[in-house]
Short mmCIF file of C-alpha atoms and ligand atoms in Angstrom, two decimals:
data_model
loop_
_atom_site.label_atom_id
_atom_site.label_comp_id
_atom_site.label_asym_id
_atom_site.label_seq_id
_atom_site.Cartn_x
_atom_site.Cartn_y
_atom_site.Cartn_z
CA UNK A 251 -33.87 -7.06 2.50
CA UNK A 252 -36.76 -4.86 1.49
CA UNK A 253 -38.62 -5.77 -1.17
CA UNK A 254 -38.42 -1.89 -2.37
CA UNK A 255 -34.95 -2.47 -2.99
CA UNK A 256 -32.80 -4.37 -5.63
CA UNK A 257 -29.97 -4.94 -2.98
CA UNK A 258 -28.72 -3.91 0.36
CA UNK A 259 -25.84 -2.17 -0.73
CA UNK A 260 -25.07 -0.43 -4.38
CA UNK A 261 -20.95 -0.42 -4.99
CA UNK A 262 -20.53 2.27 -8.38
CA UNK A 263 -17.04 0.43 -9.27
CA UNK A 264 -15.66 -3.36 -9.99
CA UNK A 265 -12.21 -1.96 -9.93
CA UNK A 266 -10.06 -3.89 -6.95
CA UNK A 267 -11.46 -1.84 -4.17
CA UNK A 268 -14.97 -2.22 -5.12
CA UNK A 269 -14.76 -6.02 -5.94
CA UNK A 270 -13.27 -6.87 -2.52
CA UNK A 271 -15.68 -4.81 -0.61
CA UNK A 272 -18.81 -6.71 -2.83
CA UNK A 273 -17.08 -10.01 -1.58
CA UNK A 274 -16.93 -9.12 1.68
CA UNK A 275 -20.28 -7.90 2.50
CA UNK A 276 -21.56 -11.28 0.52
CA UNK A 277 -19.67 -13.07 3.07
CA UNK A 278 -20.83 -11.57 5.61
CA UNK A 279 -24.55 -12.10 4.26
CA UNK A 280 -25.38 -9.07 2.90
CA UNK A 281 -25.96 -8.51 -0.72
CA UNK A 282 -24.58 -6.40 -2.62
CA UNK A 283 -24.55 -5.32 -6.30
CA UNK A 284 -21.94 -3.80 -8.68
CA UNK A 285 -22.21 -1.39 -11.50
CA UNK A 286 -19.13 -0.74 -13.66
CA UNK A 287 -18.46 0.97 -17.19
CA UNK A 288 -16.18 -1.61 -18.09
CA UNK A 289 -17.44 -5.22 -19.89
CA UNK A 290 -16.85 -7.72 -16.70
CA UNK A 291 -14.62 -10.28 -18.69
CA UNK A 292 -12.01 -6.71 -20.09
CA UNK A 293 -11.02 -6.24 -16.55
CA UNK A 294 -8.17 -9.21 -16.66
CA UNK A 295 -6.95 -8.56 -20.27
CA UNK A 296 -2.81 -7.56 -19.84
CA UNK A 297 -3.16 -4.30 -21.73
CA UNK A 298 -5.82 -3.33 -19.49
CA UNK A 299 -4.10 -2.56 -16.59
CA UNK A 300 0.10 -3.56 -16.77
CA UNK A 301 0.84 -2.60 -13.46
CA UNK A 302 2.04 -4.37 -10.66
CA UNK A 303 0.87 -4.06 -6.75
CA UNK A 304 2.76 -4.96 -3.56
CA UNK A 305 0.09 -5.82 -1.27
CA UNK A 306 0.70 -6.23 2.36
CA UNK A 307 0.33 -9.58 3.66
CA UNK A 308 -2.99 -8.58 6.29
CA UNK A 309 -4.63 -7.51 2.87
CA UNK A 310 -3.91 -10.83 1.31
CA UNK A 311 -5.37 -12.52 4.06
CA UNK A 312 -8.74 -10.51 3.53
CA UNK A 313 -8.36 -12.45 0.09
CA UNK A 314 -7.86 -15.64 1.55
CA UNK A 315 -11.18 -15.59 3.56
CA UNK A 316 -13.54 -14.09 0.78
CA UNK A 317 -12.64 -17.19 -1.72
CA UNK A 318 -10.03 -15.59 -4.29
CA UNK A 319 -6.60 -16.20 -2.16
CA UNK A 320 -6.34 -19.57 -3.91
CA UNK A 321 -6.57 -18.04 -7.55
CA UNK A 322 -4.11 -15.18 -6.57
CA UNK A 323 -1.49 -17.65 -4.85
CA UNK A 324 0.36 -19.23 -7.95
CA UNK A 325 0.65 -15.82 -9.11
CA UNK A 326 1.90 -14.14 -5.89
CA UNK A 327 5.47 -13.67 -5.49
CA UNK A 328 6.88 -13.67 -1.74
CA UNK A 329 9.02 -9.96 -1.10
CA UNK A 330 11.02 -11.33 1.30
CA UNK A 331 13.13 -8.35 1.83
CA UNK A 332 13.17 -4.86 0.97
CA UNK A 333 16.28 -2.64 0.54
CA UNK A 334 16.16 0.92 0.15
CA UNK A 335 18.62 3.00 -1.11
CA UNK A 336 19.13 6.82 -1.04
CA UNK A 337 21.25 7.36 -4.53
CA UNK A 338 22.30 9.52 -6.75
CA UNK A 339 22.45 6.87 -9.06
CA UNK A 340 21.31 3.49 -9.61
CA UNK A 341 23.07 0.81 -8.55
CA UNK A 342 24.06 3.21 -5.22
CA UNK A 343 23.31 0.34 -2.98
CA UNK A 344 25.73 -2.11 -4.46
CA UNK A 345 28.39 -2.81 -1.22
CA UNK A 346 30.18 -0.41 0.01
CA UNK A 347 28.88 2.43 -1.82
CA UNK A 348 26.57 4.51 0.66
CA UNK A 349 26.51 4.25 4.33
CA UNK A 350 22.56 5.11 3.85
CA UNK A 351 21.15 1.95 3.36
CA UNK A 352 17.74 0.22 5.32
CA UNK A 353 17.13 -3.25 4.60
CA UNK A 354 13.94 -5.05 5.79
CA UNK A 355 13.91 -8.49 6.38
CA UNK A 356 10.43 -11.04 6.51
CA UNK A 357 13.07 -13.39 8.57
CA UNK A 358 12.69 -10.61 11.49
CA UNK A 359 9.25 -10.68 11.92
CA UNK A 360 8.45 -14.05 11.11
CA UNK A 361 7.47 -15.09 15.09
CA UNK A 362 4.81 -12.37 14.72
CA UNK A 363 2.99 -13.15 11.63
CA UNK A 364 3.47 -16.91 11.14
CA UNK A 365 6.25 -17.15 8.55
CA UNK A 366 4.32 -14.66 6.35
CA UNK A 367 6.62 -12.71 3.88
CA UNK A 368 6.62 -8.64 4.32
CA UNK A 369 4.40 -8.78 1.50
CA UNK A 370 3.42 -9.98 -2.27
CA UNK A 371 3.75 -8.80 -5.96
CA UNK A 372 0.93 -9.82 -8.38
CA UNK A 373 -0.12 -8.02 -11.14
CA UNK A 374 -3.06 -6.29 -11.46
CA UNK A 375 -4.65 -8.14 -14.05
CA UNK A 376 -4.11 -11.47 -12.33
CA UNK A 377 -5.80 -9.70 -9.06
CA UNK A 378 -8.50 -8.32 -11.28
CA UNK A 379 -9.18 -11.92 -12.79
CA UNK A 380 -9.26 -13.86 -9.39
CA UNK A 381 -12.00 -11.26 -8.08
CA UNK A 382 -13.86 -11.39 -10.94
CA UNK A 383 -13.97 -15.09 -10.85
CA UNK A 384 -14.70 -14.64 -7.17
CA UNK A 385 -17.53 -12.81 -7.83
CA UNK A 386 -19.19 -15.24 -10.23
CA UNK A 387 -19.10 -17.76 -7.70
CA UNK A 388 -20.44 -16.18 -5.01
CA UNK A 389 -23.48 -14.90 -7.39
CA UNK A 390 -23.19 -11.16 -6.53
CA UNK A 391 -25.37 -9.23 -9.47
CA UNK A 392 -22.62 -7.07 -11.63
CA UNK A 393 -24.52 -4.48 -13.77
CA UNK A 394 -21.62 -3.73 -16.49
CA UNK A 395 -21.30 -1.95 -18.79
CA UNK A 396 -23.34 0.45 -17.25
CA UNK A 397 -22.10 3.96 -15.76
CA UNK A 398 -23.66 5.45 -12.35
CA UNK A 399 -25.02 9.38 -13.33
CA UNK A 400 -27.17 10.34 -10.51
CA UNK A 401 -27.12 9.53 -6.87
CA UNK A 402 -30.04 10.90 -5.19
CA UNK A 403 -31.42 9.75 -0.83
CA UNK A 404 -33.67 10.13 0.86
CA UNK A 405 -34.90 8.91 4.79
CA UNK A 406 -35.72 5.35 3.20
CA UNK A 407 -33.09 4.84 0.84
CA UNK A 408 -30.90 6.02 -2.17
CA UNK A 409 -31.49 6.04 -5.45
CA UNK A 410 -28.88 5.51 -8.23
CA UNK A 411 -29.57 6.27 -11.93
CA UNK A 412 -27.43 4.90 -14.39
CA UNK A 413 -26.60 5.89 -17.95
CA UNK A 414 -28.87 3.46 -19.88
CA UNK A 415 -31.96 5.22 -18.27
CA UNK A 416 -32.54 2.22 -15.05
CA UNK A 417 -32.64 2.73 -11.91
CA UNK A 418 -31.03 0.48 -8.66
CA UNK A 419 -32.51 1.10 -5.35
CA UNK A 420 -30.96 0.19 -1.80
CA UNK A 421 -30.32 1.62 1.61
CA UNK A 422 -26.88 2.45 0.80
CA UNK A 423 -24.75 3.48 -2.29
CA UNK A 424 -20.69 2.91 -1.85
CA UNK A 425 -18.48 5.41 -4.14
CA UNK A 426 -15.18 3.04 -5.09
CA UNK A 427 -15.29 4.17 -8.76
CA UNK A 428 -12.18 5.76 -8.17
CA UNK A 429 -10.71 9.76 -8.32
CA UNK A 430 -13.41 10.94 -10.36
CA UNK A 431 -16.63 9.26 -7.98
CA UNK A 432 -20.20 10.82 -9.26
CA UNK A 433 -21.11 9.19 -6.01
CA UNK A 434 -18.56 11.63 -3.65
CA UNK A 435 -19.73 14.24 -6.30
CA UNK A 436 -23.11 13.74 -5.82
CA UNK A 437 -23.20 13.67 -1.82
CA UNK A 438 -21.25 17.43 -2.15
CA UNK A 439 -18.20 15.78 -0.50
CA UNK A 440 -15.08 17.58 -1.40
CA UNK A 441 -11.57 17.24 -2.33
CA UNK A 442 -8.29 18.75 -1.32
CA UNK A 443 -4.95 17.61 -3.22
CA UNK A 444 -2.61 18.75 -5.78
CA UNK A 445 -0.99 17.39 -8.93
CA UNK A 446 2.98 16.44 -9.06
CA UNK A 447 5.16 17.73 -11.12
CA UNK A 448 5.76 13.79 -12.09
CA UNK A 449 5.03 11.00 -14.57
CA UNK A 450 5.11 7.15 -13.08
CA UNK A 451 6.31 5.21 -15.53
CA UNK A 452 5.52 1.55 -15.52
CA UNK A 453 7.24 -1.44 -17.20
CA UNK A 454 7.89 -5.19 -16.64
CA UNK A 455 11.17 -6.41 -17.42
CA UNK A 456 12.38 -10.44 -17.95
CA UNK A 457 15.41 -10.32 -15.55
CA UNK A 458 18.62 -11.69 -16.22
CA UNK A 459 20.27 -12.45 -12.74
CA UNK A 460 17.39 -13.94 -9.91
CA UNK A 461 15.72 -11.61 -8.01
CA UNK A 462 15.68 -13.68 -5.16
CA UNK A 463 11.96 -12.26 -3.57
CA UNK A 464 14.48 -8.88 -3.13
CA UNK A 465 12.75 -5.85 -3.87
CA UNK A 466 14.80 -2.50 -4.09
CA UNK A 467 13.45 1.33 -3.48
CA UNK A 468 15.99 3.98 -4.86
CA UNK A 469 15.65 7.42 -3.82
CA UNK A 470 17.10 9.64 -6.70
CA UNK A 471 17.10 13.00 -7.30
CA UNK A 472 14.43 12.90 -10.17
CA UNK A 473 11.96 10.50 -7.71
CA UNK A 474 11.89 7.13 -6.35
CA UNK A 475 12.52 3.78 -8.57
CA UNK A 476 11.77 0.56 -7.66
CA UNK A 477 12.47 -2.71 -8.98
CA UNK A 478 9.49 -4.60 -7.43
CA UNK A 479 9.72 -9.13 -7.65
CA UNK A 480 7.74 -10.91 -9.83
CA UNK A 481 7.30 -14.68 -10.40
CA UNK A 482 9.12 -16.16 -13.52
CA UNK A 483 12.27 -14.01 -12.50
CA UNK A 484 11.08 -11.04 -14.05
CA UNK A 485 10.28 -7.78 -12.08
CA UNK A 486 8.18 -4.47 -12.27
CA UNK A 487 9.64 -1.49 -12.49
CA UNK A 488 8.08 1.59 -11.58
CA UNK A 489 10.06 5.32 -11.26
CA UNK A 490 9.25 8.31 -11.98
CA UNK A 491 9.79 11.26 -14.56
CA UNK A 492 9.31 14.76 -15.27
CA UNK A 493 5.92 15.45 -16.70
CA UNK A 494 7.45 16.26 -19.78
CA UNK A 495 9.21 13.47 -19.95
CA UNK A 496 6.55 10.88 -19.17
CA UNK A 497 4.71 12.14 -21.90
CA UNK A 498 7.42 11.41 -24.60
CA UNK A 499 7.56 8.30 -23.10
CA UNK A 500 3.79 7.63 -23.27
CA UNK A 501 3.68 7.28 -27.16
CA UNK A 502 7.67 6.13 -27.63
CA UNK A 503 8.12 2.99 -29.92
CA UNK A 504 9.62 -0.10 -27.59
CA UNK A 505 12.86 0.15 -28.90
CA UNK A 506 13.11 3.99 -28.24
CA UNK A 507 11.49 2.61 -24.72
CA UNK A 508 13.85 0.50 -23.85
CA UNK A 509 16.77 2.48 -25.13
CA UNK A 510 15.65 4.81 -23.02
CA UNK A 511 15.83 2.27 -19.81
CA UNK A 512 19.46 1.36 -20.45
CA UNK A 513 20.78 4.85 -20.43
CA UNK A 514 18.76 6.10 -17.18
CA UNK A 515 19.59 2.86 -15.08
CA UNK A 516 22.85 1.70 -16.66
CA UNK A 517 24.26 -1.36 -16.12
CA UNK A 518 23.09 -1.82 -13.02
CA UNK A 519 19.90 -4.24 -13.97
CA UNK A 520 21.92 -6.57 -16.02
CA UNK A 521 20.66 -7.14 -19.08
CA UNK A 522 16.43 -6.67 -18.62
CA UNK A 523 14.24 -7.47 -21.52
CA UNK A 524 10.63 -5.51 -21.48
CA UNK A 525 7.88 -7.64 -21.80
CA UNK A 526 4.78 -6.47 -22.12
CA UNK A 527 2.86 -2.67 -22.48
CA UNK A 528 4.55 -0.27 -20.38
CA UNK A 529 2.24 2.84 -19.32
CA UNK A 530 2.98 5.79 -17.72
CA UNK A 531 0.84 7.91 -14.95
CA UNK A 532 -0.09 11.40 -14.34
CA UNK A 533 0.70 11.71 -10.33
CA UNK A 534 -1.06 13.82 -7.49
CA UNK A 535 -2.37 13.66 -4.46
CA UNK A 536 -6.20 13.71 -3.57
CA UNK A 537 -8.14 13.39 -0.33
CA UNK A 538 -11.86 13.48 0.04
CA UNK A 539 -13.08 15.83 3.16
CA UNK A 540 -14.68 13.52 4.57
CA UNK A 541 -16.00 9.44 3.97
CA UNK A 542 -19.00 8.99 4.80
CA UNK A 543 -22.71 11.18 3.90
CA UNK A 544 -26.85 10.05 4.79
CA UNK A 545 -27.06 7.00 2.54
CA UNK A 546 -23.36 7.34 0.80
CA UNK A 547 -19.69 5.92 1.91
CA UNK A 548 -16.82 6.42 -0.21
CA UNK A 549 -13.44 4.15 -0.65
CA UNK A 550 -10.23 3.29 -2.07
CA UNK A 551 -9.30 5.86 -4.51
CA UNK A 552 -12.64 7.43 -4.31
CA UNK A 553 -11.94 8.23 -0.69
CA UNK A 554 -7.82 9.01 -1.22
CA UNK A 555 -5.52 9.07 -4.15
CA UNK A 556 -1.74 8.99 -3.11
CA UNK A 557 1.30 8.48 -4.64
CA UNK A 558 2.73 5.58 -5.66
CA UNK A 559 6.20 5.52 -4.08
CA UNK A 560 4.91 3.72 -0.65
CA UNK A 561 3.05 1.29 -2.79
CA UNK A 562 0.09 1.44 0.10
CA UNK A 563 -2.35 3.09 -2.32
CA UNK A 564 -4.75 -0.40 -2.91
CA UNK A 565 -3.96 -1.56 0.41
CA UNK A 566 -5.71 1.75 1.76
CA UNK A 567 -8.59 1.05 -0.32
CA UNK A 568 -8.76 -2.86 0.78
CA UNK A 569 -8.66 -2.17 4.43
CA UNK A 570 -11.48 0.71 3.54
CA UNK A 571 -13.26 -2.37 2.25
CA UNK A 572 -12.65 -4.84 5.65
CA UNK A 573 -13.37 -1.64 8.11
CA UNK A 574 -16.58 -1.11 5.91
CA UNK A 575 -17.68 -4.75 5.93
CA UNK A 576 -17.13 -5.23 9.31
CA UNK A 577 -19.27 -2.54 10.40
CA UNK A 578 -22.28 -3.11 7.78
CA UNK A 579 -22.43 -6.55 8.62
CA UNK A 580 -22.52 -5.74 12.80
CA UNK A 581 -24.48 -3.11 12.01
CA UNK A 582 -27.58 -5.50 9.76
CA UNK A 583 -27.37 -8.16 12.69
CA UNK A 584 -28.12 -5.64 15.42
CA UNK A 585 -31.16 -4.52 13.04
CA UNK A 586 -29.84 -1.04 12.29
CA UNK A 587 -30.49 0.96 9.44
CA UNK A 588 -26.84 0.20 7.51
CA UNK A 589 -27.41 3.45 5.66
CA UNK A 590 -27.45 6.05 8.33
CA UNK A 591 -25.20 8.29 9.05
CA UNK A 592 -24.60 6.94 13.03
CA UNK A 593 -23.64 3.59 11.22
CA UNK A 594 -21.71 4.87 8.30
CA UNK A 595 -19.37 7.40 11.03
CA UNK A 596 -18.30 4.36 12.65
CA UNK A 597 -16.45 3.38 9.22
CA UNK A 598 -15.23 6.57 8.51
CA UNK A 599 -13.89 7.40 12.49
CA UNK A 600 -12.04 3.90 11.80
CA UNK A 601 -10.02 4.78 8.59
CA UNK A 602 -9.95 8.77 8.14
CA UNK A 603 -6.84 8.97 10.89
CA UNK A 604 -5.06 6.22 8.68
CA UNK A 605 -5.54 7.50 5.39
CA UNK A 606 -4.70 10.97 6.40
CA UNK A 607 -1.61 9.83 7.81
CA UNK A 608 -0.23 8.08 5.04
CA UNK A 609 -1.40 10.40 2.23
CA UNK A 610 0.70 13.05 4.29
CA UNK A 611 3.58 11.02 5.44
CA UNK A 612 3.89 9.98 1.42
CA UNK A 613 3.51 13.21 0.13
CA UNK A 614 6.48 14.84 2.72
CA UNK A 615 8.54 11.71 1.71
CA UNK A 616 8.12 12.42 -2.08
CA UNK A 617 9.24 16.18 -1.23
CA UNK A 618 12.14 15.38 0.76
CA UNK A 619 13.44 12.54 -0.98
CA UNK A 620 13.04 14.02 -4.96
CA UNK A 621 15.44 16.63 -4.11
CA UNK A 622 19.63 16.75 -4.54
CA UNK A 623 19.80 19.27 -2.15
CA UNK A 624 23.06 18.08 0.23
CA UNK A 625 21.18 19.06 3.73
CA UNK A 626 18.23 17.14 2.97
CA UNK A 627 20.06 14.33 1.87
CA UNK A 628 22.03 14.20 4.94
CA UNK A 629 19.27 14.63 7.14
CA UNK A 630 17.36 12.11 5.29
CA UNK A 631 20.75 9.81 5.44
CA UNK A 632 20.73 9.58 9.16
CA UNK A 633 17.19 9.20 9.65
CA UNK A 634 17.56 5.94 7.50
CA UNK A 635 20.96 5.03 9.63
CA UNK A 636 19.12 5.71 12.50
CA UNK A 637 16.08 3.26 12.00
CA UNK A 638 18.54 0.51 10.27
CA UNK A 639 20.36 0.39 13.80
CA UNK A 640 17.11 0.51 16.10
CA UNK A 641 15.43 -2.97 15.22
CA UNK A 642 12.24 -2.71 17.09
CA UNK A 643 11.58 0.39 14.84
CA UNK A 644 12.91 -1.28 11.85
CA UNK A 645 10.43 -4.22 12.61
CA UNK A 646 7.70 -1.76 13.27
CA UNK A 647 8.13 -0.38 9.77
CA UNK A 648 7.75 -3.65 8.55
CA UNK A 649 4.51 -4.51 10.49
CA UNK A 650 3.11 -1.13 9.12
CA UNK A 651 3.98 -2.51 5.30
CA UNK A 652 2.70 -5.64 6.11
CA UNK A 653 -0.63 -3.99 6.99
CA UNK A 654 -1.15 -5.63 10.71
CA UNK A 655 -0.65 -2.63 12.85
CA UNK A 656 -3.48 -0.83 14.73
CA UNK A 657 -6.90 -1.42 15.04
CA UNK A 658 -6.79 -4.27 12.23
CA UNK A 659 -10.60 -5.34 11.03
CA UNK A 660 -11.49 -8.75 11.46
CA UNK A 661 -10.74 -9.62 7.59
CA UNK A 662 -7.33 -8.22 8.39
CA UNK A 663 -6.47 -10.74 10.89
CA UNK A 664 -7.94 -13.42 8.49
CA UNK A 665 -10.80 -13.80 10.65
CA UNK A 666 -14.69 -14.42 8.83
CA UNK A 667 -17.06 -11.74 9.48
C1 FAD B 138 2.11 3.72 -11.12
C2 FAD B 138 1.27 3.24 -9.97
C3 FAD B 138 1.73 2.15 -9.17
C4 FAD B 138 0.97 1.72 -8.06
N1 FAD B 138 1.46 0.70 -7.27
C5 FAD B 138 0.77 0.31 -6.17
C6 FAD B 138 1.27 -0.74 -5.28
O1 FAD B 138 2.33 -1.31 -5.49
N2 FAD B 138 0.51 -1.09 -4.18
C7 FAD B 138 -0.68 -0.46 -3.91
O2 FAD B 138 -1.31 -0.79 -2.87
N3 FAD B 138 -1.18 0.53 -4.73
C8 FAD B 138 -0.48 0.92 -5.83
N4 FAD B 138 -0.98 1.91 -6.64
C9 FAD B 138 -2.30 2.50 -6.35
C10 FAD B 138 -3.43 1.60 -6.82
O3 FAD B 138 -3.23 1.20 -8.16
C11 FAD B 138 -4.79 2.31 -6.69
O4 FAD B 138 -4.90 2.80 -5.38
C12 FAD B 138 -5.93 1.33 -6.97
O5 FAD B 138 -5.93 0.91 -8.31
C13 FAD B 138 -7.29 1.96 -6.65
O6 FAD B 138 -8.30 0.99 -6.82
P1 FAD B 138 -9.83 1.41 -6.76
O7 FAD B 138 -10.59 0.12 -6.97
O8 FAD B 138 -10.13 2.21 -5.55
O9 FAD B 138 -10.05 2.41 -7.99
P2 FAD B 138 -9.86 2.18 -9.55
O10 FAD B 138 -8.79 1.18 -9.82
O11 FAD B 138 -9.73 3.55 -10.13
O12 FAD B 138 -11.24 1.51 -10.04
C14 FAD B 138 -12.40 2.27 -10.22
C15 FAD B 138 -13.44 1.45 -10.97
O13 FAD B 138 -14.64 2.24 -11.07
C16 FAD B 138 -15.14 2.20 -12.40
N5 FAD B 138 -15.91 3.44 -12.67
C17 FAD B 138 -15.46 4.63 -13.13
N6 FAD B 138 -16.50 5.49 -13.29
C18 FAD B 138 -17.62 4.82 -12.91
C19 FAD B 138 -19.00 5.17 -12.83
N7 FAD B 138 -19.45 6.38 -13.19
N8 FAD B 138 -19.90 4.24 -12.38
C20 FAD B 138 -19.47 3.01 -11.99
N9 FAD B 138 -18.17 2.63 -12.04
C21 FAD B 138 -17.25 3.53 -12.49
C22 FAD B 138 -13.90 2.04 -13.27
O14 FAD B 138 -14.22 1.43 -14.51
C23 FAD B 138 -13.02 1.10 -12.38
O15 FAD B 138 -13.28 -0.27 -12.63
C24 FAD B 138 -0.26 2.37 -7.76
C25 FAD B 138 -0.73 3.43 -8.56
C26 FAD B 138 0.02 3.86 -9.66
C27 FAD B 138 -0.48 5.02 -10.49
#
C-alpha cells in the first residue's frame, strides 16, 4: 500500500454488507477500513435491529471462509422446506384446502449441495455480533462513530471527509451505507424506484406447536406473510400492511400488538407469544443506475433496495461483497490500479444483470400476488401448479434461493480468495 494512503480500500458502512465485504478483502490481503455512525459494540444490541434474515446457504458459506461461520452456526436454524401458499386467508395451506400449493424440499437437492439445507434463519443481531467479532480478530481499523460527508477523486486516489473534520485517503471508496449512500450521492450516480403503498411489519413469536425447520410464504390479498424458523421453536414473522396501518402499529402498546396478531391470522398459529420489539418498515423499491464510478463502487442496499417478500435483499448485497472481493483481490496481484474504472466495471458487469433481475422479478411478484382480483389469482394458481409438477424447475428455484446458480464468486462456492 502507498504510504499516501491510510488503507487500500475505504467501506462508508459496518452494516452486514459492508462488514462482509471488509472481511473479505482482509482475507484476501488487502486492507481495508470501515467508517460507521453507529458505536461498534450497539450494532448487536436486540432492539437495534429485531429482524430476522433467511440467507441462502452459498452466502453462508462466504461466512464460513472469512472466520464468522462458527459464531453464526449455534444460532442458525436449518429451513429445510419451504411451502408457499396462495390464500385468501391464513391457514389456506392446511390439507386439502387449495390446489395452489409449491412446496420446496432441501431433501431434493441434497446430491447437489452436500446435504446443505435450502437455507438459514438467524437474526440480525446475532449476524451483526459474529461480524463484528470477526472484525476484531482480523484487526481491520473501524472508524465509528464517525459519519462519511464528502467523497471527493482524483487520478491518484479518493478522498473521504468525515463529520468530525478528518480525513481517510485510499485508492478506492466502497458506498454500502445503505439507501441513503453520500458515497453514490457524491459520484452523481442515480436512482430509479418507487415507494409501496405497504408497511412490513416485523415480530418474533415463541411458538406453540414445532416448527419443524418449515418455513411458510402466504400470498394474501393485503401482501405476502411469512412465518420464517427460528431456533428455540420460535419463528419470525414478517407480512405486510397498509401504510396506514403500519403506522398505528408502529407506536401500538404489546397487548394492542398482539391483539392485533390474533385477529388478522386467527387460529391458525396456535397459540404464539411475542417476544421481543416488533418494528415495522416503510417499503419501496430502489435501484442505483449504475455500480461502479473512477475511484467509487457501490453495494448491498446502497447499490439496490428491494422488497422484502423474496427475502434475497442481504443476500444481493453479500454476493455484491464476494463478486467485489474477488475482483479487487485479482485485480492488486496482477498490479492494477484497484480503483479504476476498467477494474471496478468488471464488478459491476458481474452483478448489475442479477440485481436487476431480481429487483424486477420481486417487484412484478408483489403486484401480482397483493391483488384479489380472480384472473390473476388463477393465472398465478397454475403457474404455481405448474412448477410444483415440473421438478427440475422446482429444484432450480431452489438452487436460485440457495444462492448457487450462475456465475457464483469464489467465496460463493466456499472457496478462499
Ligand atoms: C422487513 C424486512 C425483512 C427483510 N428480510 C430479509 C431476509 O429475510 N433476507 C434478506 O436477504 N434480506 C432481507 N431484508 C433486506 C435486508 O435487511 C437489507 O438488504 C440489508 O439490511 C442491507 O444491508 P446493508 O449492509 O447493505 O445496508 P444497511 O443495513 O442499511 O447498513 C448500512 C450501514 O451504513 C451506516 N451508515 C449510514 N450512513 C452512513 C454514513 N454517512 N457514513 C458511514 N456509514 C453510514 C449505517 O449505520 C449502517 O450500519 C429485509 C428487509 C426488511 C425491511
Amino acid at each position: 500500500m502507498d504510504n499516501a494512503f491510510d488503507a487500500d480500500v475505504i467501506v462508508a458502512g459496518a452494516g452486514m454488507s459492508g462488514a462482509t465485504l471488509a472481511l473479505a478483502l482482509a482475507s484476501g490481503g488487502l486492507k481495508p477500513v470501515l467508517v460507521d455512525p453507529q458505536p461498534f459494540a450497539a450494532q448487536a444490541a436486540p432492539s437495534f435491529d429485531g429482524r430476522a434474515s433467511a440467507i441462502a446457504f452459498a452466502s453462508f458459506r462466504q461466512w464460513n471462509t472469512v472466520g464468522a461461520g462458527a459464531a453464526l452456526a449455534p444460532h442458525a436454524q436449518r429451513i429445510e422446506q419451504i411451502l408457499v401458499t396462495d390464500g385468501a386467508s391464513p391457514g389456506a395451506a392446511s390439507p386439502g384446502q387449495t390446489p395452489f400449493f409449491l412446496r420446496f424440499d432441501s431433501a431434493e437437492i441434497a446430491d447437489r449441495c452436500d446435504g446443505e439445507p435450502l437455507g438459514y434463519m438467524l437474526e440480525n443481531r446475532r449476524i451483526r455480533a459474529a461480524l463484528a467479532e470477526a472484525v476484531t480478530q482480523a484487526r481491520i481499523e473501524v472508524f465509528a462513530p464517525a459519519r462519511v460527508e464528502r467523497v471527493e477523486v482524483d487520478a491518484r486516489g479518493a478522498a473521504v471527509g468525515l463529520a468530525d473534520g478528518r480525513t481517510l485517503r485510499a485508492p478506492l471508496v466502497v458506498g454500502a451505507e445503505g439507501r441513503t449512500s453520500p458515497v453514490r450521492q457524491a459520484a452523481g450516480i442515480g436512482v430509479i424506484g418507487w415507494d409501496y403503498p405497504q408497511t412490513g411489519v416485523v415480530a418474533t413469536v415463541k411458538l406453540e406447536r414445532p416448527h419443524e425447520g418449515v418455513a411458510h410464504e402466504y400470498f394474501l390479498p393485503g401482501g405476502p406473510f411469512a412465518i420464517l424458523p427460528l431456533t428455540e421453536n420460535r419463528a419470525s414473522l414478517v407480512w405486510t400492511e397498509k401504510t396506514d396501518r403500519g403506522a398505528a402499529l408502529r407506536t401500538a402498546k404489546p397487548e394492542v400488538f398482539q391483539a392485533h396478531l390474533r385477529r388478522r391470522f386467527g387460529p391458525f398459529l396456535g397459540a404464539v407469544e411475542v417476544v421481543g420489539p416488533t418494528f415495522t418498515y416503510p417499503l419501496s423499491l430502489q435501484l442505483a443506475e449504475r455500480m461502479a464510478a473512477e475511484r467509487i463502487a457501490v453495494l448491498g442496499d446502497a447499490a439496490h433496495g428491494i422488497h422484502p417478500m423474496a427475502g434475497q435483499g442481504l443476500n444481493l448485497g453479500l454476493k455484491d461483497a464476494a463478486a467485489l472481493a474477488q475482483v479487487l483481490v485479482e485485480a492488486a496481484r496482477l498490479g492494477e490500479d484497484i480503483g479504476s474504472l476498467a477494474v471496478l466495471e468488471r464488478y459491476a458487469r458481474w452483478r448489475r444483470f442479477d440485481n436487476v433481475m431480481l429487483a424486477a422479478s420481486t417487484d412484478i411478484f408483489t403486484r401480482l400476488f397483493s391483488n384479489d382480483d380472480p384472473l390473476l389469482r388463477l393465472a398465478r394458481g397454475a403457474g404455481m401448479a405448474a412448477v410444483n409438477r415440473i421438478g427440475p424447475a422446482r429444484r432450480f428455484f431452489m438452487q436460485e434461493a440457495g444462492g448457487a446458480v450462475g456465475d457464483l464468486p469464489r467465496l460463493l462456492r466456499g472457496e478462499a480468495l
